[in-house]
């Protein structure tokens, strides 16, 4: 009761909707959707970014990154959105500053704090001349010990005051998936808050209850617990994905086995659940791989072990090899391979740690002729793959040119691949990693090879004969 009353007081009174201003540092893949959603919920938002192009775009209400619904939100709520390159203007004129800048992984797998620390210097410098309470929220993913350690120290040193009654600090990491950021911000599974003190946590909680609604599921704790929780959630999810893929590898070789049937049945057990238990290709993107590696690094740094995280990563790394082996097995000499899907997941152009990119590279390096297609990612893909992989403008074009096509990213349009696309009589296979196509419908036109289904996968010499 006492807590709810406090939240209501902070939320509706001092930190109420009227007059509340928030600055968002970093207008990238997560920052600009955060700006848009906060403005949609009635907050006045000022964005700031080291990239002047992003600042200009936000001021012109143009989405700086591709993300579903972002442009519509920026247009609709433009009256409450602005951006600047002037730190004093952004920080001094707002009550809360949220920070969503990169924390790239170092060679040892630990996240680097350089960008966040330089932001703390800038924010603190302005706060040194600003009186009254200010809350700083770090959204960027950090290693356990960072927010309560070097990040807090840099902020305090620059601001000339301690984190406490006059300066709040929260760690509030994001679990959001690209391609679904706006929806994810509005309907998250839960909100994770690491807080310097109750007042700081109450303010952030009040904002979330306004943005998401009173039902928001919010876990509050100290910084280090929140930092460990963030990478643990992603490591648990990747462990589930790798478990599913390990099962798929066994089903590739076990006579009569179909991984879809087995995974579906396993997922009915409420202790396990179906989410992310979908055997197909390895995980990729800007979070899952590096959070899993960082988890292993944390264990190592504290003198422990993280065997499950390490095995998860090992299984993930060999998924591209698994696909290349299948292609090598079925492609005719001097044949052409097609890779369908180069973004790490549908509805985003992001190709970081993408299985499609890795497969295209592996097939090219194996000396095959490779064509590839992606509905959104051809520009970044070309920068990585170069001229050695021919990018085509439709899935149909890729399949027509190929002897073996592999559907890597489950873009909805790849589920629409139709038998009448291939009428030239050429012998052709489509490796259907997500088992979306109906093999019988393609009878006589092309062979559908369903990943994780031994009836259609035969890796020579490695079959487990059940005779
Ligand atoms: N992208 C995701 O799916 C995702 C999901 C969860 C968490 N995260 C975490 O969020 C953080 C940011 O990720 P992102 O994908 O939005 O990154 P991003 O690279 O898309 O955007 C970061 C932005 O910060 C700006 N920036 C860098 N240094 C700056 C500085 N000193 N001052 C002002 N602006 C600066 C950059 O110009 C860029 O626009 C990372 O820690 C990442 O791990 C990302």
Short mmCIF file of C-alpha atoms and ligand atoms in Angstrom, two decimals:
data_model
loop_
_atom_site.label_atom_id
_atom_site.label_comp_id
_atom_site.label_asym_id
_atom_site.label_seq_id
_atom_site.Cartn_x
_atom_site.Cartn_y
_atom_site.Cartn_z
CA UNK A 1 0.00 0.00 0.00
CA UNK A 2 2.73 2.40 1.06
CA UNK A 3 4.67 1.65 -2.11
CA UNK A 4 1.62 2.17 -4.34
CA UNK A 5 0.88 5.46 -2.64
CA UNK A 6 4.45 6.60 -3.19
CA UNK A 7 4.30 5.61 -6.84
CA UNK A 8 1.03 7.48 -7.27
CA UNK A 9 2.50 10.54 -5.57
CA UNK A 10 5.59 10.59 -7.73
CA UNK A 11 3.69 9.59 -10.85
CA UNK A 12 0.80 12.01 -10.64
CA UNK A 13 2.15 14.88 -8.65
CA UNK A 14 5.78 15.97 -8.74
CA UNK A 15 6.72 13.78 -11.71
CA UNK A 16 3.30 13.92 -13.31
CA UNK A 17 2.52 14.08 -16.97
CA UNK A 18 2.27 17.84 -17.05
CA UNK A 19 5.68 19.42 -17.34
CA UNK A 20 7.58 16.13 -17.35
CA UNK A 21 10.51 16.26 -19.76
CA UNK A 22 12.80 13.39 -20.70
CA UNK A 23 16.07 13.48 -22.63
CA UNK A 24 17.09 10.35 -24.56
CA UNK A 25 20.80 9.96 -25.36
CA UNK A 26 21.33 7.73 -28.41
CA UNK A 27 18.79 7.80 -31.25
CA UNK A 28 19.66 4.44 -32.79
CA UNK A 29 17.73 1.20 -33.16
CA UNK A 30 16.31 1.37 -29.65
CA UNK A 31 16.68 5.07 -28.78
CA UNK A 32 14.48 6.51 -31.53
CA UNK A 33 11.59 4.08 -30.83
CA UNK A 34 11.90 4.98 -27.11
CA UNK A 35 11.59 8.67 -28.04
CA UNK A 36 8.51 7.91 -30.13
CA UNK A 37 6.77 5.81 -27.46
CA UNK A 38 7.45 8.27 -24.60
CA UNK A 39 6.05 11.11 -26.75
CA UNK A 40 3.02 8.97 -27.61
CA UNK A 41 2.36 8.62 -23.89
CA UNK A 42 2.40 12.37 -23.34
CA UNK A 43 5.99 13.10 -22.33
CA UNK A 44 7.99 15.95 -23.87
CA UNK A 45 11.11 14.27 -25.23
CA UNK A 46 14.43 15.70 -26.39
CA UNK A 47 16.76 13.35 -28.25
CA UNK A 48 20.51 13.76 -28.44
CA UNK A 49 22.98 11.83 -30.56
CA UNK A 50 26.61 12.07 -31.64
CA UNK A 51 25.39 11.54 -35.21
CA UNK A 52 24.11 14.92 -36.55
CA UNK A 53 22.19 13.13 -39.31
CA UNK A 54 20.03 11.33 -36.70
CA UNK A 55 19.44 14.61 -34.85
CA UNK A 56 18.33 16.29 -38.06
CA UNK A 57 16.08 13.38 -39.00
CA UNK A 58 14.32 13.39 -35.62
CA UNK A 59 13.85 17.16 -35.87
CA UNK A 60 12.30 16.63 -39.30
CA UNK A 61 10.18 13.77 -37.90
CA UNK A 62 11.86 11.22 -40.16
CA UNK A 63 12.71 7.79 -38.73
CA UNK A 64 16.53 7.50 -38.47
CA UNK A 65 16.31 3.69 -38.48
CA UNK A 66 13.97 1.19 -40.12
CA UNK A 67 11.54 -0.18 -37.60
CA UNK A 68 7.84 -1.06 -38.01
CA UNK A 69 5.47 1.74 -36.80
CA UNK A 70 8.35 4.13 -35.96
CA UNK A 71 7.64 6.58 -38.78
CA UNK A 72 3.91 6.69 -37.94
CA UNK A 73 4.63 7.34 -34.24
CA UNK A 74 7.16 10.10 -35.01
CA UNK A 75 4.72 11.80 -37.36
CA UNK A 76 1.72 11.52 -35.08
CA UNK A 77 3.48 12.76 -31.94
CA UNK A 78 5.87 15.29 -33.49
CA UNK A 79 4.61 18.13 -31.28
CA UNK A 80 6.31 16.55 -28.26
CA UNK A 81 9.55 15.47 -30.00
CA UNK A 82 12.74 17.40 -30.70
CA UNK A 83 16.45 16.63 -30.94
CA UNK A 84 19.68 18.52 -30.43
CA UNK A 85 23.45 18.14 -30.42
CA UNK A 86 23.70 20.55 -27.48
CA UNK A 87 24.11 18.66 -24.20
CA UNK A 88 23.20 21.68 -22.06
CA UNK A 89 19.96 22.22 -23.94
CA UNK A 90 19.03 18.53 -23.68
CA UNK A 91 19.98 17.81 -20.07
CA UNK A 92 19.35 21.14 -18.33
CA UNK A 93 15.87 21.37 -19.83
CA UNK A 94 14.74 17.90 -18.73
CA UNK A 95 14.04 16.02 -15.47
CA UNK A 96 15.19 12.58 -16.55
CA UNK A 97 17.97 11.45 -18.91
CA UNK A 98 17.90 7.96 -20.39
CA UNK A 99 21.01 6.58 -22.08
CA UNK A 100 20.89 4.03 -24.89
CA UNK A 101 24.29 4.13 -26.56
CA UNK A 102 26.37 1.11 -27.73
CA UNK A 103 28.27 -1.12 -25.31
CA UNK A 104 30.24 -3.15 -27.87
CA UNK A 105 31.74 -6.49 -26.90
CA UNK A 106 35.50 -6.53 -26.39
CA UNK A 107 37.73 -9.35 -27.68
CA UNK A 108 37.22 -11.21 -24.38
CA UNK A 109 33.41 -11.08 -24.77
CA UNK A 110 32.84 -8.50 -22.02
CA UNK A 111 30.79 -5.37 -22.87
CA UNK A 112 32.80 -2.16 -23.06
CA UNK A 113 31.54 0.90 -21.21
CA UNK A 114 33.46 3.58 -23.15
CA UNK A 115 30.42 5.19 -24.80
CA UNK A 116 28.34 5.15 -21.62
CA UNK A 117 31.21 6.62 -19.61
CA UNK A 118 31.70 9.48 -22.06
CA UNK A 119 27.95 10.17 -21.87
CA UNK A 120 28.21 10.27 -18.04
CA UNK A 121 30.93 12.94 -18.41
CA UNK A 122 28.66 15.06 -20.62
CA UNK A 123 25.52 14.58 -18.54
CA UNK A 124 27.41 15.19 -15.29
CA UNK A 125 29.02 18.36 -16.66
CA UNK A 126 25.57 19.85 -17.27
CA UNK A 127 24.16 18.56 -13.97
CA UNK A 128 27.02 20.27 -12.12
CA UNK A 129 25.34 23.56 -13.03
CA UNK A 130 21.74 22.37 -12.66
CA UNK A 131 20.01 22.46 -9.30
CA UNK A 132 17.23 20.13 -8.21
CA UNK A 133 16.69 16.42 -8.61
CA UNK A 134 17.68 14.62 -11.84
CA UNK A 135 17.31 10.95 -12.68
CA UNK A 136 19.79 9.20 -15.00
CA UNK A 137 18.67 5.87 -16.49
CA UNK A 138 21.11 3.52 -18.26
CA UNK A 139 19.34 1.28 -20.80
CA UNK A 140 22.50 0.01 -22.51
CA UNK A 141 23.47 -3.58 -21.63
CA UNK A 142 26.37 -3.57 -19.13
CA UNK A 143 28.56 -6.13 -17.38
CA UNK A 144 27.64 -6.83 -13.73
CA UNK A 145 29.37 -4.26 -11.53
CA UNK A 146 29.45 -1.50 -14.18
CA UNK A 147 26.51 0.73 -13.22
CA UNK A 148 27.23 0.65 -9.49
CA UNK A 149 30.98 0.94 -10.20
CA UNK A 150 32.65 2.97 -12.96
CA UNK A 151 29.44 4.41 -14.44
CA UNK A 152 28.25 5.77 -11.10
CA UNK A 153 31.73 7.11 -10.29
CA UNK A 154 32.06 8.96 -13.60
CA UNK A 155 28.60 10.52 -13.21
CA UNK A 156 29.30 11.61 -9.61
CA UNK A 157 32.71 13.01 -10.48
CA UNK A 158 31.40 15.05 -13.41
CA UNK A 159 28.23 16.19 -11.62
CA UNK A 160 30.10 17.14 -8.45
CA UNK A 161 27.46 15.41 -6.36
CA UNK A 162 26.80 11.92 -5.07
CA UNK A 163 24.04 9.65 -6.30
CA UNK A 164 21.39 9.97 -3.60
CA UNK A 165 18.58 12.36 -2.64
CA UNK A 166 19.46 14.85 -5.40
CA UNK A 167 20.68 12.53 -8.14
CA UNK A 168 19.03 9.20 -9.00
CA UNK A 169 20.57 6.40 -11.06
CA UNK A 170 18.75 3.40 -12.54
CA UNK A 171 19.75 0.47 -14.76
CA UNK A 172 16.86 -0.45 -17.01
CA UNK A 173 18.00 -2.82 -19.79
CA UNK A 174 15.91 -3.67 -22.82
CA UNK A 175 14.89 -7.18 -23.91
CA UNK A 176 13.29 -5.93 -27.07
CA UNK A 177 13.66 -7.68 -30.43
CA UNK A 178 14.41 -5.59 -33.50
CA UNK A 179 11.52 -5.55 -35.96
CA UNK A 180 9.13 -5.46 -33.00
CA UNK A 181 10.55 -2.61 -30.91
CA UNK A 182 7.50 -0.34 -30.67
CA UNK A 183 5.21 -3.23 -29.86
CA UNK A 184 7.80 -4.60 -27.42
CA UNK A 185 8.07 -1.25 -25.62
CA UNK A 186 4.30 -1.04 -25.24
CA UNK A 187 3.74 -4.71 -24.32
CA UNK A 188 6.86 -6.07 -22.60
CA UNK A 189 6.88 -9.38 -20.70
CA UNK A 190 8.38 -7.55 -17.75
CA UNK A 191 10.37 -4.47 -16.84
CA UNK A 192 13.70 -4.81 -15.06
CA UNK A 193 14.87 -1.95 -12.86
CA UNK A 194 18.14 -1.77 -10.97
CA UNK A 195 18.00 1.26 -8.69
CA UNK A 196 20.31 3.40 -6.60
CA UNK A 197 17.52 4.01 -4.09
CA UNK A 198 13.75 3.84 -3.65
CA UNK A 199 13.04 7.34 -4.95
CA UNK A 200 14.84 6.68 -8.25
CA UNK A 201 13.07 3.33 -8.71
CA UNK A 202 9.66 4.83 -7.81
CA UNK A 203 10.00 7.51 -10.49
CA UNK A 204 10.93 5.03 -13.21
CA UNK A 205 8.19 2.64 -12.11
CA UNK A 206 5.64 5.49 -12.31
CA UNK A 207 6.71 6.24 -15.90
CA UNK A 208 6.31 2.59 -16.89
CA UNK A 209 2.88 2.39 -15.28
CA UNK A 210 1.87 5.33 -17.47
CA UNK A 211 3.44 3.87 -20.63
CA UNK A 212 2.35 0.25 -20.23
CA UNK A 213 -0.58 0.53 -17.83
CA UNK A 214 -1.13 -0.32 -14.16
CA UNK A 215 -0.68 -4.03 -14.90
CA UNK A 216 3.02 -3.55 -15.83
CA UNK A 217 5.09 -6.44 -14.45
CA UNK A 218 8.07 -4.70 -12.82
CA UNK A 219 11.02 -6.34 -11.05
CA UNK A 220 13.09 -3.94 -8.92
CA UNK A 221 16.45 -4.75 -7.40
CA UNK A 222 20.01 -3.50 -6.97
CA UNK A 223 22.27 -2.79 -9.95
CA UNK A 224 24.30 -5.98 -9.98
CA UNK A 225 21.26 -8.25 -9.72
CA UNK A 226 19.64 -6.39 -12.62
CA UNK A 227 22.81 -6.62 -14.71
CA UNK A 228 23.05 -10.36 -14.08
CA UNK A 229 19.31 -10.84 -14.75
CA UNK A 230 19.56 -9.14 -18.15
CA UNK A 231 22.22 -11.48 -19.54
CA UNK A 232 20.71 -14.50 -17.75
CA UNK A 233 17.35 -14.06 -19.49
CA UNK A 234 18.98 -13.98 -22.92
CA UNK A 235 21.31 -16.86 -22.08
CA UNK A 236 18.36 -18.99 -20.94
CA UNK A 237 16.52 -18.23 -24.20
CA UNK A 238 19.57 -19.07 -26.35
CA UNK A 239 20.00 -22.29 -24.35
CA UNK A 240 16.44 -23.22 -25.39
CA UNK A 241 17.18 -22.40 -29.04
CA UNK A 242 20.37 -24.47 -29.00
CA UNK A 243 18.54 -27.34 -27.28
CA UNK A 244 15.97 -27.27 -30.09
CA UNK A 245 18.71 -27.23 -32.74
CA UNK A 246 20.58 -30.06 -31.02
CA UNK A 247 17.36 -32.05 -31.21
CA UNK A 248 17.09 -31.11 -34.90
CA UNK A 249 20.59 -32.42 -35.57
CA UNK A 250 19.64 -35.77 -34.05
CA UNK A 251 16.40 -35.90 -36.03
CA UNK A 252 18.37 -35.22 -39.27
CA UNK A 253 19.98 -38.63 -38.69
CA UNK A 254 17.34 -40.71 -36.93
CA UNK A 255 15.14 -42.76 -39.21
CA UNK A 256 11.47 -41.78 -39.00
CA UNK A 257 12.17 -38.77 -36.77
CA UNK A 258 10.54 -35.36 -37.32
CA UNK A 259 11.78 -32.57 -35.06
CA UNK A 260 8.57 -30.56 -35.49
CA UNK A 261 6.57 -33.36 -33.90
CA UNK A 262 9.04 -33.85 -31.05
CA UNK A 263 9.49 -30.13 -30.28
CA UNK A 264 5.76 -29.50 -30.39
CA UNK A 265 5.18 -32.30 -27.89
CA UNK A 266 8.00 -31.15 -25.57
CA UNK A 267 6.64 -27.61 -25.61
CA UNK A 268 3.26 -28.79 -24.33
CA UNK A 269 4.87 -29.48 -20.98
CA UNK A 270 4.15 -26.30 -19.01
CA UNK A 271 7.54 -26.57 -17.30
CA UNK A 272 9.13 -26.07 -20.73
CA UNK A 273 6.72 -24.14 -22.99
CA UNK A 274 6.79 -23.69 -26.77
CA UNK A 275 8.36 -20.21 -27.00
CA UNK A 276 11.78 -20.32 -28.67
CA UNK A 277 11.66 -24.12 -28.81
CA UNK A 278 11.54 -24.01 -32.60
CA UNK A 279 14.33 -26.06 -34.16
CA UNK A 280 15.66 -24.34 -37.27
CA UNK A 281 18.80 -22.23 -37.73
CA UNK A 282 21.11 -20.74 -35.11
CA UNK A 283 20.35 -17.49 -33.28
CA UNK A 284 21.96 -14.20 -34.35
CA UNK A 285 21.47 -10.46 -33.95
CA UNK A 286 22.91 -7.79 -31.72
CA UNK A 287 21.97 -9.34 -28.34
CA UNK A 288 21.63 -13.14 -28.10
CA UNK A 289 25.13 -14.14 -29.21
CA UNK A 290 26.98 -11.50 -27.25
CA UNK A 291 24.87 -11.76 -24.08
CA UNK A 292 25.49 -15.52 -24.00
CA UNK A 293 29.24 -15.01 -24.45
CA UNK A 294 29.24 -12.26 -21.79
CA UNK A 295 27.47 -14.60 -19.36
CA UNK A 296 30.32 -17.10 -19.81
CA UNK A 297 32.80 -14.28 -19.33
CA UNK A 298 31.16 -13.17 -16.07
CA UNK A 299 31.41 -16.73 -14.72
CA UNK A 300 35.08 -16.87 -15.73
CA UNK A 301 35.87 -13.49 -14.16
CA UNK A 302 34.44 -14.53 -10.79
CA UNK A 303 36.28 -17.86 -10.90
CA UNK A 304 33.24 -19.95 -11.81
CA UNK A 305 32.14 -21.88 -14.88
CA UNK A 306 29.16 -21.49 -17.21
CA UNK A 307 29.11 -24.83 -19.03
CA UNK A 308 25.56 -24.40 -20.32
CA UNK A 309 26.35 -20.99 -21.85
CA UNK A 310 29.51 -22.36 -23.48
CA UNK A 311 27.71 -25.39 -24.95
CA UNK A 312 24.87 -23.18 -26.14
CA UNK A 313 27.40 -21.11 -28.07
CA UNK A 314 29.19 -24.19 -29.44
CA UNK A 315 25.93 -25.68 -30.76
CA UNK A 316 25.02 -22.33 -32.30
CA UNK A 317 28.35 -21.96 -34.07
CA UNK A 318 27.99 -25.31 -35.86
CA UNK A 319 24.52 -24.63 -37.33
CA UNK A 320 25.98 -22.95 -40.43
CA UNK A 321 28.26 -25.95 -40.96
CA UNK A 322 25.23 -28.22 -40.65
CA UNK A 323 23.49 -26.31 -43.46
CA UNK A 324 26.62 -26.16 -45.65
CA UNK A 325 27.01 -29.94 -45.28
CA UNK A 326 23.45 -30.48 -46.45
CA UNK A 327 23.93 -28.17 -49.45
CA UNK A 328 27.24 -29.88 -50.33
CA UNK A 329 25.48 -33.25 -50.16
CA UNK A 330 22.72 -32.42 -52.62
CA UNK A 331 24.11 -29.77 -54.98
CA UNK A 332 25.24 -30.99 -58.43
CA UNK A 333 28.83 -30.28 -59.57
CA UNK A 334 29.25 -26.59 -60.55
CA UNK A 335 25.76 -25.95 -59.20
CA UNK A 336 24.37 -22.69 -57.86
CA UNK A 337 23.19 -22.24 -54.27
CA UNK A 338 20.63 -19.62 -53.20
CA UNK A 339 20.39 -18.17 -49.69
CA UNK A 340 16.97 -16.80 -48.85
CA UNK A 341 17.09 -14.40 -45.91
CA UNK A 342 20.14 -12.37 -44.85
CA UNK A 343 18.77 -10.34 -41.94
CA UNK A 344 19.14 -12.10 -38.59
CA UNK A 345 15.35 -12.20 -38.26
CA UNK A 346 12.33 -11.01 -40.28
CA UNK A 347 11.19 -7.35 -40.38
CA UNK A 348 14.62 -5.82 -39.85
CA UNK A 349 17.55 -4.98 -42.13
CA UNK A 350 20.03 -5.86 -39.36
CA UNK A 351 22.59 -8.47 -40.44
CA UNK A 352 24.72 -8.65 -37.27
CA UNK A 353 25.63 -12.29 -36.53
CA UNK A 354 23.16 -13.35 -39.22
CA UNK A 355 23.07 -17.04 -40.08
CA UNK A 356 22.11 -16.20 -43.69
CA UNK A 357 25.20 -14.03 -44.15
CA UNK A 358 27.43 -16.68 -42.56
CA UNK A 359 25.95 -19.39 -44.79
CA UNK A 360 26.36 -17.30 -47.97
CA UNK A 361 30.01 -16.70 -47.02
CA UNK A 362 30.63 -20.37 -46.23
CA UNK A 363 29.10 -21.53 -49.53
CA UNK A 364 31.08 -18.92 -51.48
CA UNK A 365 34.29 -19.93 -49.68
CA UNK A 366 33.55 -23.56 -50.59
CA UNK A 367 33.77 -22.49 -54.24
CA UNK A 368 30.05 -22.52 -55.05
CA UNK A 369 28.25 -19.98 -57.15
CA UNK A 370 25.90 -18.18 -54.70
CA UNK A 371 22.84 -15.98 -55.19
CA UNK A 372 20.97 -14.43 -52.28
CA UNK A 373 17.83 -12.50 -51.50
CA UNK A 374 16.45 -10.52 -48.57
CA UNK A 375 13.43 -8.17 -48.56
CA UNK A 376 15.17 -5.52 -46.41
CA UNK A 377 18.85 -6.34 -45.89
CA UNK A 378 20.44 -6.24 -49.35
CA UNK A 379 22.36 -2.99 -48.73
CA UNK A 380 24.13 -4.04 -45.50
CA UNK A 381 24.49 -7.58 -46.88
CA UNK A 382 26.29 -6.33 -49.99
CA UNK A 383 28.76 -4.40 -47.83
CA UNK A 384 29.70 -7.62 -46.03
CA UNK A 385 29.45 -10.16 -48.84
CA UNK A 386 30.92 -8.04 -51.66
CA UNK A 387 30.56 -9.05 -55.29
CA UNK A 388 31.17 -12.75 -54.68
CA UNK A 389 27.49 -13.28 -53.86
CA UNK A 390 24.89 -12.09 -56.39
CA UNK A 391 22.00 -10.31 -54.68
CA UNK A 392 18.71 -10.58 -56.54
CA UNK A 393 15.50 -8.64 -56.04
CA UNK A 394 13.03 -11.47 -55.46
CA UNK A 395 12.91 -14.89 -53.89
CA UNK A 396 11.53 -16.24 -57.15
CA UNK A 397 14.53 -14.99 -59.10
CA UNK A 398 16.87 -16.63 -56.58
CA UNK A 399 15.10 -19.97 -56.75
CA UNK A 400 14.90 -19.97 -60.54
CA UNK A 401 18.70 -19.49 -60.74
CA UNK A 402 19.52 -22.10 -58.10
CA UNK A 403 20.05 -25.84 -57.94
CA UNK A 404 19.70 -25.70 -54.15
CA UNK A 405 17.96 -22.88 -52.28
CA UNK A 406 18.06 -22.57 -48.47
CA UNK A 407 15.34 -20.65 -46.59
CA UNK A 408 17.31 -19.26 -43.66
CA UNK A 409 15.27 -16.30 -42.35
CA UNK A 410 11.53 -17.03 -41.97
CA UNK A 411 10.27 -13.96 -43.84
CA UNK A 412 6.51 -14.45 -44.34
CA UNK A 413 6.93 -14.16 -48.13
CA UNK A 414 9.15 -17.27 -48.18
CA UNK A 415 6.21 -19.31 -46.89
CA UNK A 416 4.46 -18.27 -50.14
CA UNK A 417 7.02 -19.95 -52.41
CA UNK A 418 4.86 -21.77 -54.94
CA UNK A 419 5.36 -24.88 -57.12
CA UNK A 420 4.55 -22.93 -60.30
CA UNK A 421 7.64 -20.73 -59.79
CA UNK A 422 9.77 -23.53 -61.20
CA UNK A 423 8.54 -24.90 -64.50
CA UNK A 424 11.81 -25.37 -66.40
CA UNK A 425 12.17 -29.07 -65.54
CA UNK A 426 15.57 -28.51 -63.89
CA UNK A 427 16.28 -30.78 -60.90
CA UNK A 428 16.13 -28.51 -57.87
CA UNK A 429 15.97 -28.66 -54.04
CA UNK A 430 14.75 -26.18 -51.45
CA UNK A 431 16.13 -26.66 -47.94
CA UNK A 432 13.24 -25.53 -45.76
CA UNK A 433 14.85 -24.74 -42.38
CA UNK A 434 11.54 -23.65 -40.80
CA UNK A 435 9.45 -26.45 -42.37
CA UNK A 436 6.91 -24.03 -43.85
CA UNK A 437 6.48 -25.64 -47.28
CA UNK A 438 4.39 -28.71 -48.01
CA UNK A 439 6.65 -31.21 -49.84
CA UNK A 440 3.74 -33.01 -51.53
CA UNK A 441 2.60 -29.79 -53.24
CA UNK A 442 6.01 -29.54 -54.96
CA UNK A 443 6.05 -33.15 -56.19
CA UNK A 444 7.51 -33.30 -59.70
CA UNK A 445 8.64 -29.63 -59.57
CA UNK A 446 11.32 -29.59 -56.87
CA UNK A 447 12.41 -31.51 -53.82
CA UNK A 448 11.62 -29.90 -50.43
CA UNK A 449 14.25 -30.84 -47.86
CA UNK A 450 12.84 -30.19 -44.40
CA UNK A 451 15.50 -29.54 -41.78
CA UNK A 452 15.24 -31.90 -38.81
CA UNK A 453 13.22 -34.49 -40.69
CA UNK A 454 15.20 -37.59 -41.54
CA UNK A 455 12.80 -38.60 -44.32
CA UNK A 456 14.13 -35.66 -46.35
CA UNK A 457 17.64 -35.17 -44.91
CA UNK A 458 20.30 -37.76 -45.64
CA UNK A 459 23.80 -36.75 -44.65
CA UNK A 460 25.97 -39.49 -46.15
CA UNK A 461 27.75 -41.79 -43.79
CA UNK A 462 26.20 -40.24 -40.72
CA UNK A 463 22.76 -41.79 -40.79
CA UNK A 464 21.70 -43.88 -37.85
CA UNK A 465 20.22 -46.88 -39.61
CA UNK A 466 17.28 -48.28 -37.70
CA UNK A 467 16.99 -51.46 -39.73
N1 LIG B 1 19.45 -3.48 -30.77
C1 LIG B 1 18.92 -4.37 -29.95
O1 LIG B 1 18.21 -5.29 -30.36
C2 LIG B 1 19.14 -4.24 -28.46
C3 LIG B 1 18.32 -4.96 -27.60
C4 LIG B 1 18.54 -4.88 -26.23
C5 LIG B 1 19.57 -4.08 -25.76
N2 LIG B 1 20.36 -3.40 -26.62
C6 LIG B 1 21.43 -2.55 -26.09
O2 LIG B 1 21.11 -1.20 -26.30
C7 LIG B 1 22.30 -0.44 -26.50
C8 LIG B 1 22.16 0.38 -27.76
O3 LIG B 1 21.81 -0.48 -28.81
P1 LIG B 1 21.24 0.05 -30.22
O4 LIG B 1 21.00 -1.18 -31.02
O5 LIG B 1 20.14 1.04 -30.04
O6 LIG B 1 22.55 0.80 -30.78
P2 LIG B 1 22.67 1.72 -32.08
O7 LIG B 1 24.08 1.61 -32.50
O8 LIG B 1 21.59 1.43 -33.06
O9 LIG B 1 22.40 3.20 -31.52
C9 LIG B 1 23.26 3.85 -30.62
C10 LIG B 1 23.23 5.33 -30.90
O10 LIG B 1 24.03 5.97 -29.92
C11 LIG B 1 24.71 7.05 -30.54
N3 LIG B 1 25.87 7.40 -29.73
C12 LIG B 1 27.02 6.70 -29.56
N4 LIG B 1 27.82 7.36 -28.70
C13 LIG B 1 27.18 8.48 -28.34
C14 LIG B 1 27.52 9.56 -27.49
N5 LIG B 1 28.67 9.59 -26.81
N6 LIG B 1 26.63 10.55 -27.35
C15 LIG B 1 25.46 10.53 -28.02
N7 LIG B 1 25.09 9.53 -28.83
C16 LIG B 1 25.95 8.52 -28.99
C17 LIG B 1 25.07 6.51 -31.92
O11 LIG B 1 25.33 7.55 -32.82
C18 LIG B 1 23.81 5.71 -32.26
O12 LIG B 1 22.87 6.48 -32.97
C19 LIG B 1 23.45 -1.45 -26.47
O13 LIG B 1 23.99 -1.52 -25.20
C20 LIG B 1 22.75 -2.75 -26.79
O14 LIG B 1 23.43 -3.86 -26.25
C21 LIG B 1 20.16 -3.44 -27.97
#
